[in-house]
Amino acid sequence: MTATPDLSPIPDLDEDLINGLDRFIADRDGAPAGHLSRNDAINAILREWLTDQNYIHRPPADPEDLEEPG
């Protein structure tokens, strides 16, 4: 079974960026989050880059994840 390409509208990107975006999606297909749309992938890539460059802050951790066992 061949996956149907995601043809959702995206910004006017260069073809090499679109190809890279589609490879990014293919690498994560079936991951716990499920199938990413191109828009979801752009958001994930941009959020990671902006966070790494300190333009935005990481979302706070879930308080349940911070609780110590016991």
Coordinates of C-alpha atoms in Angstrom, one line a residue:
M1 CA 0.0 0.0 0.0
T2 CA 1.4 3.4 -1.0
A3 CA 0.9 6.4 1.2
T4 CA -1.1 9.2 -0.3
P5 CA 1.1 12.3 -0.6
D6 CA 0.0 15.2 1.6
L7 CA -1.1 18.0 -0.8
S8 CA -2.3 20.4 1.9
P9 CA -1.6 24.1 1.2
I10 CA 1.8 25.2 2.4
P11 CA 3.8 28.4 2.0
D12 CA 5.6 29.1 -1.2
L13 CA 8.6 26.9 -0.4
D14 CA 11.5 25.9 -2.7
E15 CA 11.2 22.4 -4.0
D16 CA 14.2 21.1 -2.0
L17 CA 12.5 22.3 1.2
I18 CA 9.3 20.6 0.2
N19 CA 11.2 17.4 -0.5
G20 CA 13.0 17.6 2.9
L21 CA 9.7 18.3 4.6
D22 CA 8.1 15.2 3.1
R23 CA 11.1 13.1 4.2
F24 CA 10.8 14.6 7.7
I25 CA 7.1 13.5 7.7
A26 CA 8.0 10.0 6.3
D27 CA 10.6 9.5 9.0
R28 CA 8.0 10.2 11.7
D29 CA 5.1 8.4 10.1
G30 CA 3.5 6.0 12.5
A31 CA 5.3 7.5 15.5
P32 CA 3.2 7.9 18.7
A33 CA 1.8 11.2 17.4
G34 CA 0.5 9.5 14.3
H35 CA 0.8 10.9 10.8
L36 CA 1.9 14.5 10.5
S37 CA 0.4 17.0 8.0
R38 CA 2.8 19.3 6.3
N39 CA 1.5 22.1 8.5
D40 CA 2.1 20.0 11.7
A41 CA 5.7 19.3 10.4
I42 CA 6.4 22.9 9.7
N43 CA 5.2 23.8 13.2
A44 CA 7.3 21.1 14.8
I45 CA 10.5 22.1 12.9
L46 CA 10.0 25.8 13.4
R47 CA 9.2 25.4 17.2
E48 CA 12.3 23.2 17.7
W49 CA 14.5 25.7 15.9
L50 CA 13.1 28.8 17.6
T51 CA 13.4 27.0 21.0
D52 CA 17.0 26.0 20.3
Q53 CA 17.8 29.6 19.3
N54 CA 16.1 30.9 22.5
Y55 CA 13.5 32.9 20.6
I56 CA 10.7 31.0 22.4
H57 CA 10.7 29.0 25.7
R58 CA 10.0 25.4 26.0
P59 CA 6.5 24.7 27.2
P60 CA 6.5 23.9 31.0
A61 CA 6.7 20.3 31.9
D62 CA 3.6 18.5 33.1
P63 CA 3.6 18.7 36.9
E64 CA 2.8 15.0 37.1
D65 CA 6.1 14.3 35.3
L66 CA 8.0 16.2 38.0
E67 CA 6.6 14.4 41.0
E68 CA 9.1 12.2 42.8
P69 CA 8.0 8.6 43.4
G70 CA 7.2 7.5 46.8

